[in-house]
Amino acid sequence: MHFFVAMMCGIVGGVVYQVQDSLSDLVKITNDGSFKSHLAWSPDGKKLLFTRIHQGKMELCTVKAEKSAEVVPLVVPSPNTPHFDGHWSADGKSIVYVHDILQGTDGKLQINEVLADGTGAKVLIPHKAFEESPRYSPDGKHIAWVSTRDGNQEIYSLELANQKVQRLTQDQGFDNNPNWKHDGSRIVYSSSRFGNFEICSMKNDGTGVLRLTNDLAMDVWPVYSPNGKAIAFTSNRTGSYNIFVMNEDGSGVRNITNNKSINNFAAWSPDGKMIAFISNFQGSYEVYIKSVLQGKLP
Amino acid sequence: MVGLHWADLLKVRAIAGSVNGSAKSVIFIWLWGGPAQLDTFDPKPNAPAEFRGPFSTIATRSPGVRYSELFPKLASRSDQFSLIRSMHSQSNDHGVAGTVGLTGSIAGAVGLDGKPKAGQARPTTGSIVAKVRKLDSGLPSFMVVGGKLHQGKKAIVGEGGGFLGASCDPFRIVYDQMNGMRIPALELGQGLTPERLEDRKKLNNAISDASRKLDSKSFSQPWGEHMDQAFALLLRPEARSLFDLSLEPTSIRDQYGRTRFGQSCLLARRLVQKGIPFVQVNWSDHVEAEEDAGDGGWDHHYRNFQIMIDRHGPWLDHSLSALFDDLKNRGLLDSTLVVAVGEFGRTPKINEKAGRDHWEHCYSALIAGGGIKPGMVIGTSDARAERPSSRPCSPGDLAATIHQAVGITSEQSQTLGITVDGEPIAELF
C-alpha cells in the first residue's frame, strides 16, 4: 500500500498545528474483520464506542483505545435486535443509542439510553418515525437527534428535564449527523438542502445557519474538535471516502487520510490530539487512531 | 426492407446470433431486496427533492450518462459494461418478483400471501445453463455463492432446477468473514475431517439407501448425485482448492473488499476461471438490511440513504469494479457474462422513514462481458424513474438475453421443455 506523505506545519497566532497527510502514523485498534461504523471516544479517553455488524447482529461494542485491543459487545436489553449509533454522555456514565424494533420485514427506530455498564436501560425517545443519531449536549441536558416525524429528516432537540422537543431545522433537504460544539452553543451537521450533502452549523436553537463546505461531493458525519476550533468530517470529493479536517468556519480544509479506500466516522480524542476513524485501507473495516496536533489551519 | 421495422431487424439478428454464444460462463449477481434506481444508476437530479434524494450525480465514461455519486469506480468503468434503465417486473412482493427475476416467469411464484401463482415454477436460469452446459469433470455446473434466498422465514421459489430435476439445483457455497468458506451440504460434525469423510460417505450412503426405500420422492437419485459431487469436491485437493481464497494474493482479496459480497465475487471469478458455467452470487440471504447474516439486503424501507452512504453504495461500487478489472486483466471478461440486478426497484418518492419502498415498475440492471456490447444504455425511464419511457425490458427479456449469450438454441430450449417469457435484448449483441 503506497500513500502520499506530506506534512503541513505553520504557526498562526502562536499555535502550532501539524497534520500529517498519510496513514503512516496509525495505530490499529481492532482486527476482527467485521464491518464497523459510528465511532465515539469516551470522555476519559480510554475507550471507543462503535457499531459492529458481526455474525448477523448489528450491535454496539466498546474497545480500549490501544493497539490490538479486544472488542467487547455492550450489554443492552434485547441484544439480538439491532442497536447502533451510540454516543457517550459528557460524564461517561451513560450511552444513548438507536434501538431498532424489528417487525416483519420492517423496523421501528427509537432512542434508548443505558448506563455504561449496561444497566438502567430506558427509552428516551419513543418511536414516532425514523429516529437516529442521538447526541448528548455537553451539559447533558439535551439530546440532539434526527427524526422524520415532520416528513423528512430534520434535526430536533429534546430537553431531558421536561421532555420538551424543539425542531431545529426546517427545509426540504435531509439534515443529518448532528454534533454539538464543546460549549453547547452550536451544532454541526450535514444537510442536502443545497442539492447534495454539505457541512453546516447552526446555533443550538436552529438559527444562525452557516454553510461550511461547498463542493459537488458528499460531505457527511461532521464532528467538532474538543475545543470547537476545528471540524473533522467525511467526504468523497477525491472519489473515495477520506477524513478531512477544517477550521470551524470552513476554511483550511485538509485531507488527513488521503487514500483510495473507505475512511469514515471520525472521532476526536478528548484532548484533541488524535482522531479515531474506521477504514478498510488494509482490507477489512477496522478502527484506527491517528495523531493530529490541532490548531488553526491556514 | 419495406415493411420490416428496425426492431424486427434487431430481432432477426438476435435470433441469428443465438446459435453460438460467446459466453462460456455467467456470473449472475443477485442484489436481493431491490436497489433504488434513483440512488444507483438512474439518478434524476432535476426531480423534486422528495424524489431525487440527497445524492449528487457524477459523470461516467459514457457521454451524457451520469450515476449517483456513490459509484465513482463503476462510473470510471462504464465503458466496460452496459446499463439497462428500463427494467420492469410483475409484482412488488419480494417472493413473487424474486421468482420472476430468477426464472424469467411468474409461474409458480409464492408471495407473502402463500398462494402460488398459476403454473409450474420454471427452472432458474442457472439451472438451464447447467443442464445445457453440464461439465464432464464432475464439478457442479451451477453454483450459488450465498445462502438460500428468503423472504422473512420462507425460502423463495425459483432458485432451483424445477422440472429439470434436483440434479440441476445449485451447488451452494457460503462465505462469511468469521468462518470463511463453507459448503452447507457438507457441514461436518464435531471432529470430522476430510480424511475421515470416506467413512462418513459410507454412512450417508447407507442412510440414503434406507431413506429412499422409505420415501422415494424425498430422496431421489439426483439428491445422491449431488451429495456425491459434494463429497468428490471435499475429497479431491484440487477441487477443494477451488474454494480456498487464501490462495489468492492479499492484494487481490483487498481489491474485492473484505465484505461477504466482495469475497463472494472473488470466489465467483475463481469458479468461472475453472470453467464453471453459471455462478450466482447472492448479496444477502434475506431482503432486509439489518436482519441478515451477510451484508444485509437492499430492502431499505428505512435508513435507505444512510445505509447507501455507509455500506451498500461503496461496497457494490468497490467489489463489482474489482470483478470487472480482475476478469479483464485475466482475459476472462470476453467469455464471462456478468449480470447484476435485483428483483425490482424502489419507490421514486421517498417515504416518511427516510427510505424507499418496493417498486416493480422501473429499475436498472448492469450487464457486461460474454459478447455483450459495452458502454450502452438500453432504455430510458421517465422524469422521476417511475416507469420506462422507452424500450421496456422484463426479467424474461434478461433471461432470454443470458440464454442467447451462452448460446442456448431454441431447439435446446424446446428439447428441455423450456419456455422463455421474453426476447433477447438484441441491441446488446
XYZ file of C-alpha atoms in Angstrom:
727
model
C 0.000 0.000 0.000
C 1.520 3.276 -1.076
C 0.482 6.610 0.293
C 1.378 10.120 -0.493
C 3.022 11.599 2.583
C 3.072 15.288 3.292
C 3.451 17.258 6.479
C 1.909 20.672 6.822
C 3.236 22.885 9.579
C 2.842 26.524 10.450
C 2.343 28.987 13.248
C -0.840 31.014 13.416
C -1.484 33.168 16.449
C 1.217 31.373 18.381
C -0.478 27.960 17.929
C 1.489 25.211 16.266
C -0.545 22.983 14.007
C 0.566 19.812 12.351
C -1.460 17.422 10.239
C 0.253 14.553 8.515
C -1.450 13.670 5.262
C -0.809 9.959 5.365
C -1.639 6.826 7.267
C 1.951 6.092 8.264
C 1.414 7.154 11.878
C -1.604 4.986 12.505
C -2.375 2.732 15.422
C -4.678 -0.142 14.539
C -7.109 -0.763 17.370
C -9.347 -3.597 16.162
C -8.674 -6.599 13.993
C -11.801 -8.758 13.926
C -12.768 -8.310 10.261
C -16.326 -7.183 10.921
C -17.892 -4.053 9.463
C -17.885 -1.098 11.860
C -19.418 2.345 11.930
C -20.460 5.236 14.234
C -17.337 5.832 16.264
C -17.311 7.800 19.540
C -14.493 8.351 22.033
C -15.255 8.044 25.747
C -14.829 11.279 27.724
C -11.957 9.808 29.753
C -10.158 8.894 26.532
C -9.834 5.236 27.478
C -12.440 3.593 25.245
C -14.069 3.823 21.868
C -17.714 3.037 21.244
C -18.846 1.863 17.830
C -21.406 -0.159 15.894
C -20.386 -3.559 14.606
C -22.144 -5.951 12.246
C -20.918 -9.286 13.464
C -22.291 -12.732 12.647
C -25.591 -11.294 11.541
C -26.018 -8.970 14.517
C -25.807 -5.202 14.493
C -24.563 -4.265 17.921
C -22.800 -1.641 19.983
C -19.314 -2.514 21.134
C -16.508 -0.900 23.058
C -12.784 -1.307 22.753
C -9.907 0.140 24.717
C -8.171 2.899 22.792
C -4.976 0.935 22.432
C -3.322 -1.260 19.845
C -4.964 -4.614 19.077
C -7.489 -4.331 21.851
C -10.305 -6.770 22.462
C -13.738 -5.814 21.173
C -16.406 -6.121 23.864
C -20.115 -6.062 22.972
C -22.100 -3.635 25.094
C -24.757 -5.406 27.097
C -28.138 -3.899 26.348
C -31.706 -5.180 26.690
C -32.905 -7.184 23.652
C -29.356 -7.646 22.393
C -30.477 -9.671 19.379
C -32.287 -6.760 17.786
C -30.176 -4.134 16.061
C -28.807 -1.389 18.302
C -26.391 1.141 16.928
C -25.042 4.702 16.574
C -24.165 5.247 20.235
C -22.840 8.358 21.979
C -21.346 8.869 25.435
C -22.665 11.396 27.896
C -20.146 14.046 28.948
C -19.516 12.298 32.270
C -19.090 8.950 30.531
C -21.709 7.308 32.697
C -24.407 6.858 30.070
C -24.739 5.921 26.441
C -27.561 6.984 24.175
C -28.212 4.896 21.069
C -30.697 3.804 18.404
C -32.707 0.682 19.074
C -34.382 -0.990 16.108
C -37.514 -2.964 16.908
C -37.841 -5.385 14.015
C -41.381 -6.095 12.847
C -41.585 -8.495 9.935
C -39.565 -7.002 7.135
C -39.737 -3.553 8.679
C -38.248 -1.896 11.716
C -39.167 0.824 14.155
C -36.411 3.036 15.491
C -36.391 4.536 18.946
C -33.762 6.276 21.040
C -32.666 4.435 24.160
C -30.304 5.238 26.999
C -28.299 2.784 29.041
C -25.674 3.149 31.755
C -22.189 2.409 30.504
C -22.214 -0.915 32.360
C -25.346 -1.982 30.502
C -27.804 -1.493 33.348
C -30.600 1.012 33.786
C -31.850 0.902 30.217
C -34.743 3.161 29.322
C -36.468 4.605 26.285
C -35.591 8.265 25.870
C -37.418 8.987 22.632
C -40.178 6.521 21.703
C -40.619 5.550 18.100
C -42.601 8.111 16.183
C -40.878 7.964 12.805
C -37.300 7.452 11.701
C -35.264 8.315 14.840
C -31.488 8.278 14.574
C -28.115 9.776 15.504
C -28.777 10.818 19.133
C -26.103 13.076 20.631
C -25.872 14.370 24.214
C -25.280 18.066 24.628
C -22.051 18.775 26.555
C -24.008 19.746 29.687
C -26.086 16.567 29.412
C -29.367 18.476 29.444
C -30.363 17.943 25.831
C -30.294 15.288 23.155
C -29.991 16.326 19.531
C -31.189 13.710 17.084
C -32.612 13.159 13.605
C -36.256 12.365 13.008
C -38.666 12.231 10.067
C -41.698 12.950 12.273
C -42.484 16.041 10.196
C -41.863 14.490 6.800
C -38.185 14.311 6.017
C -35.013 14.075 8.042
C -34.741 17.077 10.352
C -32.712 17.736 13.478
C -34.529 18.088 16.784
C -33.507 18.786 20.341
C -35.031 17.114 23.380
C -34.764 18.837 26.755
C -34.407 15.886 29.080
C -35.767 17.586 32.212
C -39.176 18.361 30.740
C -39.264 16.221 27.568
C -39.752 19.362 25.500
C -38.928 18.793 21.827
C -37.687 21.630 19.645
C -37.359 21.348 15.880
C -34.063 22.926 14.823
C -34.051 22.550 11.030
C -36.846 23.164 8.551
C -36.135 22.602 4.911
C -36.806 20.179 2.076
C -33.354 18.644 2.218
C -32.097 15.981 4.582
C -30.465 17.234 7.780
C -28.328 14.542 9.360
C -25.451 13.693 11.659
C -25.728 16.374 14.385
C -22.779 17.004 16.694
C -22.519 19.572 19.497
C -19.777 22.127 19.944
C -17.886 21.769 23.235
C -19.702 24.713 24.844
C -23.113 23.656 23.536
C -23.530 26.889 21.603
C -23.666 25.369 18.116
C -24.443 22.118 16.320
C -22.608 20.997 13.212
C -24.455 18.687 10.808
C -24.740 17.572 7.197
C -27.529 18.896 5.005
C -28.667 18.170 1.461
C -30.620 21.459 1.225
C -28.129 22.746 -1.340
C -28.550 19.745 -3.646
C -26.167 17.295 -2.048
C -24.740 16.777 1.423
C -22.725 19.735 2.722
C -21.476 20.531 6.198
C -23.397 23.263 8.013
C -23.526 24.576 11.536
C -26.262 26.373 13.448
C -26.868 27.823 16.862
C -28.399 25.435 19.359
C -31.818 26.983 18.715
C -31.601 26.367 14.968
C -30.801 29.932 13.946
C -27.559 31.285 12.547
C -27.049 28.596 9.900
C -23.610 28.662 8.293
C -22.704 26.645 5.213
C -19.171 25.398 5.786
C -18.452 23.305 2.679
C -19.361 23.934 -0.917
C -18.469 21.269 -3.444
C -20.167 18.742 -5.691
C -19.184 15.828 -3.489
C -20.815 14.442 -0.369
C -19.672 15.811 2.988
C -21.053 13.959 5.992
C -20.507 12.890 9.637
C -19.003 16.168 10.927
C -17.599 16.342 14.478
C -16.277 19.333 16.373
C -12.832 19.102 17.921
C -12.859 19.260 21.728
C -12.018 22.969 21.748
C -14.529 23.696 18.988
C -11.999 25.295 16.668
C -11.842 22.516 14.086
C -14.274 20.108 12.474
C -13.472 16.660 11.119
C -15.783 15.129 8.527
C -16.009 12.535 5.760
C -16.024 13.498 2.089
C -15.949 11.584 -1.182
C -14.545 14.590 -3.057
C -11.443 12.592 -4.022
C -13.506 9.715 -5.407
C -13.039 7.598 -2.301
C -14.107 8.397 1.260
C -11.490 10.325 3.239
C -11.385 12.122 6.568
C -10.930 15.858 6.263
C -10.270 18.497 8.908
C -11.163 22.176 8.584
C -11.450 25.237 10.760
C -14.841 25.767 12.301
C -15.597 28.468 9.736
C -14.958 26.040 6.845
C -11.513 27.343 5.889
C -8.268 25.392 5.724
C -9.683 22.041 4.552
C -7.137 19.200 4.790
C -7.394 15.556 3.768
C -5.801 13.631 6.624
C -6.281 10.066 5.379
C -5.604 10.596 1.700
C -6.023 7.114 0.255
C -8.287 5.339 -2.201
C -10.193 3.312 0.360
C -13.163 4.000 2.626
C -12.276 6.154 5.646
C -15.266 7.262 7.687
C -16.717 8.153 11.115
C -14.078 10.466 12.589
C -13.978 10.876 16.383
C -11.678 13.262 18.248
C -9.850 12.185 21.370
C -10.897 14.245 24.398
C -7.537 16.047 24.424
C -7.867 16.828 20.721
C -4.518 15.276 19.866
C -5.848 12.267 17.988
C -8.604 11.311 15.613
C -10.038 7.816 15.548
C -11.760 6.626 12.406
C -12.824 3.459 10.614
C -11.025 2.441 7.458
C -10.774 -0.521 5.132
C -7.445 0.536 3.662
C -5.908 -2.714 4.912
C -8.828 -4.862 3.772
C -11.442 -5.147 6.487
C -13.129 -2.277 8.290
C -11.122 -1.590 11.425
C -10.715 1.193 13.962
C -7.551 3.278 13.693
C -6.140 6.189 15.651
C -4.126 8.953 14.073
C -2.192 11.771 15.707
C -3.381 15.248 14.969
C -1.856 18.209 16.709
C -4.638 20.633 16.118
C -4.619 24.342 15.773
C -5.878 26.821 13.256
C -5.382 25.608 9.716
C -4.391 28.113 7.036
C -36.660 -3.804 -46.385
C -40.116 -2.440 -46.979
C -42.391 -3.319 -44.103
C -39.578 -4.538 -41.872
C -39.093 -2.410 -38.796
C -35.734 -1.805 -37.131
C -36.906 -3.743 -34.130
C -37.666 -6.682 -36.389
C -34.206 -6.486 -37.856
C -32.681 -6.492 -34.443
C -34.789 -9.478 -33.507
C -33.707 -11.355 -36.613
C -30.097 -10.554 -35.817
C -30.561 -11.715 -32.281
C -32.117 -14.973 -33.342
C -29.483 -15.497 -35.991
C -26.740 -14.924 -33.465
C -28.242 -17.148 -30.828
C -26.705 -20.348 -32.137
C -23.230 -19.710 -30.830
C -22.959 -17.600 -27.722
C -19.671 -16.036 -26.760
C -20.160 -16.526 -23.047
C -18.561 -19.643 -21.626
C -19.625 -18.687 -18.146
C -22.104 -16.434 -16.399
C -21.703 -14.579 -13.112
C -25.191 -13.609 -12.021
C -25.107 -11.108 -9.170
C -28.374 -11.054 -7.305
C -28.978 -7.816 -5.399
C -31.680 -9.234 -3.158
C -34.142 -6.758 -1.755
C -34.166 -4.361 -4.715
C -31.719 -1.461 -5.058
C -33.148 2.000 -5.635
C -32.745 3.012 -9.257
C -32.536 6.711 -8.365
C -29.730 6.219 -5.858
C -27.635 4.000 -8.114
C -27.549 4.132 -11.909
C -30.572 6.184 -12.914
C -30.448 9.368 -10.839
C -32.858 12.193 -11.548
C -31.126 15.388 -10.426
C -33.920 17.567 -11.774
C -36.706 15.736 -9.975
C -38.290 17.317 -6.886
C -36.303 16.857 -3.665
C -38.722 14.249 -2.320
C -37.882 12.073 -5.326
C -34.273 12.748 -6.244
C -32.832 12.163 -2.776
C -29.699 13.705 -1.281
C -27.034 12.441 -3.626
C -25.406 14.388 -6.404
C -24.540 12.809 -9.740
C -21.211 12.172 -11.386
C -20.150 11.858 -14.987
C -19.240 8.449 -16.395
C -17.077 7.385 -19.300
C -20.278 7.157 -21.348
C -21.043 10.621 -22.729
C -24.114 12.165 -21.161
C -24.660 9.301 -18.749
C -24.482 10.090 -15.041
C -24.631 7.854 -11.957
C -25.187 8.557 -8.304
C -22.045 9.942 -6.681
C -21.796 6.743 -4.623
C -20.442 4.842 -7.643
C -17.286 6.601 -8.837
C -15.393 3.401 -9.601
C -18.154 1.973 -11.752
C -18.596 5.376 -13.404
C -14.970 5.283 -14.463
C -15.561 1.823 -15.952
C -18.907 2.456 -17.629
C -17.321 1.707 -20.994
C -16.837 -1.896 -19.858
C -20.488 -2.749 -19.296
C -23.947 -1.786 -20.441
C -26.778 -0.443 -18.374
C -30.474 -1.242 -18.723
C -32.543 1.573 -17.241
C -35.962 0.294 -18.256
C -36.353 -2.964 -16.363
C -39.838 -3.670 -15.038
C -41.328 -6.660 -13.242
C -44.762 -8.006 -12.396
C -45.021 -7.811 -8.647
C -43.890 -5.698 -5.705
C -43.729 -8.787 -3.494
C -40.151 -9.952 -2.951
C -41.122 -13.608 -3.214
C -43.009 -13.234 -6.464
C -40.640 -10.740 -8.067
C -37.725 -12.907 -6.920
C -39.122 -15.877 -8.784
C -39.740 -13.702 -11.841
C -36.212 -12.337 -11.684
C -34.568 -15.726 -11.295
C -36.692 -17.744 -13.705
C -37.992 -15.062 -16.075
C -41.550 -16.139 -15.321
C -44.170 -15.581 -12.645
C -45.373 -19.200 -12.911
C -45.394 -20.952 -9.564
C -44.204 -17.915 -7.626
C -45.301 -17.676 -3.994
C -45.550 -14.354 -2.220
C -46.386 -13.235 1.271
C -49.970 -14.466 0.900
C -48.678 -18.014 0.475
C -50.740 -18.623 -2.654
C -48.817 -19.999 -5.637
C -49.240 -18.218 -8.938
C -50.687 -20.289 -11.754
C -48.424 -22.758 -13.496
C -45.388 -24.769 -12.572
C -42.353 -22.838 -11.435
C -39.742 -22.685 -14.164
C -36.156 -23.680 -13.597
C -33.909 -20.824 -12.629
C -31.674 -19.510 -15.399
C -28.609 -21.033 -13.780
C -30.188 -24.466 -13.832
C -30.994 -24.187 -17.516
C -27.444 -23.185 -18.321
C -26.200 -26.022 -16.130
C -28.376 -28.527 -17.966
C -27.104 -27.435 -21.349
C -23.530 -26.918 -20.268
C -23.059 -29.903 -17.977
C -19.409 -30.369 -17.116
C -17.590 -33.634 -17.762
C -15.284 -33.042 -14.828
C -17.958 -33.882 -12.293
C -17.853 -30.403 -10.888
C -21.258 -28.789 -10.494
C -22.273 -26.687 -13.476
C -24.328 -24.279 -11.385
C -23.018 -22.881 -8.161
C -24.548 -20.300 -5.855
C -22.270 -18.334 -3.596
C -24.505 -17.342 -0.708
C -27.281 -18.810 1.378
C -30.797 -19.647 0.242
C -32.863 -16.632 -0.658
C -35.577 -15.886 1.866
C -38.495 -13.586 2.293
C -38.963 -13.471 6.040
C -38.548 -17.048 7.257
C -39.582 -18.663 3.973
C -37.241 -19.659 1.180
C -38.490 -18.309 -2.123
C -39.487 -20.370 -5.140
C -37.287 -20.351 -8.200
C -33.735 -20.804 -7.050
C -33.530 -24.386 -8.243
C -33.858 -26.753 -11.140
C -37.636 -27.109 -11.019
C -38.855 -29.705 -13.520
C -35.308 -30.199 -14.784
C -34.752 -32.140 -11.607
C -32.744 -31.803 -8.442
C -29.573 -32.568 -10.349
C -29.877 -29.070 -11.791
C -30.242 -27.441 -8.393
C -27.362 -25.179 -7.486
C -24.418 -26.408 -5.505
C -24.204 -23.895 -2.714
C -21.155 -22.338 -1.128
C -21.311 -19.751 1.625
C -18.704 -17.229 2.667
C -18.686 -15.097 5.769
C -15.919 -13.065 7.331
C -15.792 -15.050 10.527
C -15.824 -18.602 9.231
C -14.574 -18.241 5.693
C -15.930 -20.582 3.059
C -18.469 -23.267 3.915
C -20.297 -25.900 1.916
C -23.682 -26.245 3.623
C -24.297 -29.659 2.050
C -21.211 -30.868 3.806
C -21.471 -29.407 7.267
C -19.030 -31.606 9.115
C -19.786 -32.965 12.508
C -17.591 -32.384 15.510
C -14.108 -33.719 14.878
C -14.896 -34.862 11.356
C -12.059 -34.139 8.986
C -11.878 -34.567 5.236
C -9.658 -37.593 5.847
C -12.464 -39.284 7.712
C -15.049 -38.461 5.112
C -14.800 -41.819 3.389
C -16.398 -43.430 6.412
C -18.911 -40.664 6.609
C -19.712 -41.182 2.961
C -20.452 -44.837 3.587
C -22.691 -43.816 6.432
C -24.503 -41.316 4.247
C -24.923 -43.873 1.515
C -26.468 -46.252 3.974
C -28.792 -43.548 5.264
C -29.664 -42.541 1.746
C -30.496 -46.080 0.727
C -32.726 -46.537 3.728
C -34.379 -43.212 3.162
C -35.042 -43.939 -0.472
C -36.901 -47.062 0.468
C -38.995 -45.039 2.858
C -39.679 -42.060 0.670
C -38.607 -42.233 -2.908
C -39.917 -38.731 -3.572
C -37.821 -37.063 -0.924
C -34.598 -38.869 -1.624
C -34.397 -39.307 -5.351
C -31.295 -40.298 -7.264
C -30.327 -36.738 -8.160
C -30.029 -35.956 -4.465
C -27.469 -38.715 -4.195
C -25.689 -37.411 -7.253
C -25.465 -34.023 -5.665
C -24.088 -35.438 -2.466
C -21.562 -37.388 -4.487
C -20.477 -34.163 -6.076
C -20.106 -32.588 -2.685
C -18.003 -35.440 -1.354
C -15.959 -35.542 -4.514
C -15.181 -31.901 -4.044
C -14.021 -32.218 -0.485
C -12.040 -35.381 -1.099
C -10.123 -34.008 -4.047
C -7.484 -31.474 -3.012
C -7.531 -29.780 -6.396
C -11.281 -29.345 -6.108
C -11.079 -28.081 -2.545
C -8.558 -25.518 -3.654
C -11.265 -24.014 -5.859
C -12.869 -22.566 -2.766
C -9.703 -21.604 -0.940
C -9.472 -17.852 -1.087
C -6.262 -17.918 0.919
C -4.593 -18.984 -2.317
C -5.318 -15.540 -3.700
C -2.810 -12.752 -3.091
C -3.780 -10.433 -0.263
C -3.812 -7.526 -2.688
C -6.468 -9.237 -4.829
C -8.583 -10.079 -1.804
C -8.359 -6.479 -0.658
C -9.269 -5.202 -4.112
C -12.536 -7.092 -3.928
C -13.187 -5.828 -0.418
C -13.327 -7.892 2.749
C -17.094 -7.994 2.814
C -19.131 -11.087 2.190
C -20.132 -9.746 -1.193
C -16.589 -8.795 -2.138
C -15.109 -12.151 -1.274
C -18.060 -13.936 -2.891
C -17.336 -12.079 -6.131
C -13.719 -13.192 -5.887
C -14.834 -16.781 -5.428
C -17.091 -16.411 -8.455
C -14.096 -15.333 -10.512
C -12.158 -18.396 -9.307
C -15.042 -20.636 -10.294
C -15.508 -19.269 -13.804
C -11.742 -19.411 -14.240
C -12.113 -23.158 -13.712
C -14.894 -23.316 -16.262
C -17.987 -23.429 -14.060
C -20.729 -22.361 -16.493
C -23.011 -20.471 -14.114
C -22.186 -18.846 -10.791
C -24.805 -16.888 -8.917
C -23.658 -14.522 -6.183
C -26.333 -13.675 -3.644
C -25.581 -10.333 -1.995
C -27.620 -11.468 1.006
C -29.853 -14.302 2.139
C -32.631 -12.020 3.325
C -34.032 -8.878 1.809
C -33.743 -6.811 4.966
C -30.719 -4.681 5.565
C -30.389 -5.466 9.271
C -31.741 -8.977 9.633
C -29.191 -10.910 7.689
C -26.094 -12.923 8.346
C -24.484 -11.468 5.257
C -24.041 -7.884 4.232
C -27.717 -7.074 4.681
C -30.117 -6.893 1.774
C -31.266 -3.959 -0.323
C -34.777 -3.697 1.101
C -34.305 -0.225 2.518
C -37.736 0.840 3.686
C -35.973 2.940 6.260
C -32.458 4.345 6.624
C -32.011 3.925 2.870
C -29.708 6.864 2.380
C -27.544 6.255 5.434
C -27.109 2.601 4.514
C -26.304 3.570 0.949
C -23.641 6.021 2.133
C -22.079 3.858 4.804
C -22.299 0.402 3.277
C -24.134 -0.661 0.156
C -23.036 2.122 -2.182
C -19.287 1.823 -1.635
C -19.429 -1.958 -1.284
C -21.157 -2.522 -4.611
C -19.006 0.092 -6.327
C -15.814 -1.368 -4.936
C -16.439 -5.083 -5.408
C -18.127 -5.008 -8.790
C -15.384 -2.754 -10.156
C -12.791 -5.168 -8.828
C -14.582 -8.061 -10.500
C -14.637 -6.276 -13.858
C -10.943 -5.376 -13.535
C -9.928 -8.861 -12.497
C -11.879 -10.574 -15.284
C -10.495 -8.114 -17.800
C -6.901 -8.463 -16.607
C -7.134 -12.244 -16.870
C -8.697 -12.141 -20.307
C -11.903 -13.639 -18.947
C -14.343 -10.789 -19.464
C -14.969 -11.555 -23.128
C -16.004 -15.088 -22.239
C -17.808 -14.310 -18.986
C -21.210 -12.686 -18.941
C -21.723 -10.609 -15.797
C -25.228 -9.538 -14.823
C -26.053 -7.502 -11.702
C -29.712 -6.950 -10.889
C -32.288 -7.171 -8.114
C -35.893 -8.308 -8.214
C -37.273 -4.773 -8.542
C -36.516 -1.132 -7.850
C -37.694 1.205 -5.152
C -40.337 3.884 -4.941
C -39.184 7.095 -6.544
C -40.984 9.106 -3.859
C -39.112 8.932 -0.590
C -41.254 7.641 2.263
C -41.624 9.111 5.742
C -38.862 6.924 7.157
C -36.002 8.152 5.006
C -36.471 5.076 2.889
C -37.928 3.863 -0.340
C -40.487 1.064 -0.683
C -40.940 -1.661 -3.303
C -41.306 -0.576 -6.917
C -41.606 -3.119 -9.697
C -42.407 -0.636 -12.486
C -38.886 0.591 -13.167
C -35.361 -0.410 -12.162
C -31.875 -0.890 -13.552
C -29.581 -3.775 -14.432
C -25.899 -3.930 -15.337
C -24.654 -6.384 -17.941
C -21.131 -6.931 -19.183
C -18.773 -9.293 -20.981
C -19.621 -12.535 -22.728
C -20.061 -10.905 -26.104
C -22.302 -8.116 -24.839
C -21.656 -4.698 -26.344
C -20.226 -2.472 -23.616
C -20.925 1.175 -22.929
C -24.550 1.100 -23.983
C -27.586 2.397 -22.157
C -30.665 0.380 -23.022
C -33.989 2.065 -22.425
C -34.849 5.187 -20.533
C -37.077 5.969 -17.613
C -39.374 8.934 -17.180
C -38.518 12.134 -15.301
C -38.877 10.512 -11.863
C -37.758 6.995 -12.753
C -41.295 5.799 -12.171
C -41.809 3.964 -15.473
C -39.796 3.071 -18.537
C -40.244 5.751 -21.147
C -38.582 3.757 -23.906
C -37.523 0.174 -24.636
C -39.045 -1.563 -21.605
C -37.221 -4.775 -20.655
C -38.582 -7.563 -18.497
C -36.806 -10.205 -16.419
C -37.899 -12.622 -19.157
C -36.024 -10.497 -21.678
C -32.981 -10.565 -19.429
C -33.212 -14.348 -19.088
C -33.544 -14.689 -22.868
C -30.503 -12.438 -23.248
C -28.491 -14.715 -20.970
C -29.636 -17.752 -22.958
C -28.525 -16.064 -26.148
C -25.185 -15.020 -24.694
C -24.335 -18.579 -23.669
C -25.665 -19.992 -26.934
C -28.723 -21.891 -25.818
C -30.589 -22.557 -29.017
C -34.318 -22.611 -29.458
C -34.004 -26.315 -30.287
C -32.287 -26.960 -26.981
C -34.980 -24.997 -25.167
C -37.690 -26.997 -26.882
C -35.990 -30.277 -26.099
C -35.829 -29.315 -22.448
C -39.401 -28.076 -22.468
C -38.350 -24.574 -21.554
C -40.421 -21.571 -22.490
C -38.885 -18.173 -22.057
C -41.279 -15.294 -21.467
C -39.163 -12.749 -23.254
C -36.903 -11.895 -26.133
C -33.162 -11.312 -26.140
C -32.260 -7.648 -25.880
C -30.933 -7.512 -29.401
C -29.144 -4.180 -29.098
C -26.709 -5.754 -26.643
C -25.294 -8.184 -29.233
